[in-house]
C-alpha positions as MATLAB code, in Angstrom:
seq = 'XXXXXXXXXXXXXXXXXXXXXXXXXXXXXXXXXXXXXXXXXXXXXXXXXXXXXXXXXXXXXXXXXXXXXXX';
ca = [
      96.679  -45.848   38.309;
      93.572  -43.897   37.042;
      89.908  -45.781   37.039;
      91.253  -46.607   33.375;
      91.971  -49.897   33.339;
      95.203  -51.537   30.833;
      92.401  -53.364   28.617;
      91.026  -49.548   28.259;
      94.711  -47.922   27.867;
      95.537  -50.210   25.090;
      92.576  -49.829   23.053;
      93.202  -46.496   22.995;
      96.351  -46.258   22.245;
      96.002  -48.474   19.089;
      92.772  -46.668   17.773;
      94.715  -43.813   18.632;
      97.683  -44.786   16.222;
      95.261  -45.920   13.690;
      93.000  -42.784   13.578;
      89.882  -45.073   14.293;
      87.370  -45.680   17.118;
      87.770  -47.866   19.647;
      84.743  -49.842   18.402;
      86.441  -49.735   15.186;
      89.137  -51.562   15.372;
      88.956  -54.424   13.267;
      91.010  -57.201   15.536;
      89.848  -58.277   18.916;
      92.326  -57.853   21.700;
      91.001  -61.620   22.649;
      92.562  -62.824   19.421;
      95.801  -61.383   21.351;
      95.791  -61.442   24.804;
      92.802  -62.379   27.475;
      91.514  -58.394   28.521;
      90.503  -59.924   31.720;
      94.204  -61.954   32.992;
      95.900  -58.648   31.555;
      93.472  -56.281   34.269;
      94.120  -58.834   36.426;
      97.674  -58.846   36.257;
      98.327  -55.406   36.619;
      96.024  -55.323   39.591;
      98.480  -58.085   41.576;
     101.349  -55.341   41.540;
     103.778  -53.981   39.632;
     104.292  -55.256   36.195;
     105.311  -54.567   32.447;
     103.956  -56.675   30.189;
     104.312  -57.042   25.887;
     102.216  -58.952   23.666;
     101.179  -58.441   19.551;
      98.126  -57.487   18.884;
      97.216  -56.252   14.953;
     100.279  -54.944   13.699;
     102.162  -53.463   16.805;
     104.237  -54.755   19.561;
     102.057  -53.686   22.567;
     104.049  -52.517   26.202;
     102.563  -51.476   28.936;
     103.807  -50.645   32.575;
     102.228  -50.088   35.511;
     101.555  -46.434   34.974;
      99.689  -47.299   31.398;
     102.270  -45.919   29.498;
     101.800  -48.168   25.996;
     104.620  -48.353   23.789;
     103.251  -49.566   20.059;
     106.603  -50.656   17.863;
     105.406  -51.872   14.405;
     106.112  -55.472   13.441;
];
């Protein structure tokens, strides 16, 4: 993994897809999922985790490869 962390990698991704900022995006990810158990998570070992957050179905592996699929 980079120094990126999956919190980071996710945000991205999303403003990204939207065409925004980061600090732009109008939903918290803690309305979603808790940034810090997702970090943590992925720290523990290998891992691929989905969750919503705004209008996407969020996946992300251990090599921060996010997959958005529209709801």
């Amino acid at each position: 993994m980079s120094g990126e962390t999956v919190t980071e990698a996710v945000l991205a991704a999303v403003a990204e897809r939207e065409g925004v900022d980061v600090k732009d995006l109008h939903q918290s990810l803690y309305d979603s999922i808790s940034p810090e158990a997702l970090d943590k998570l992925f720290r523990a070992g290998p891992v691929e985790v989905t969750f919503e957050y705004m209008d996407y179905v969020v996946t992300v592996d251990n090599d921060l490869e996010v997959e958005l699929e529209s709801k």
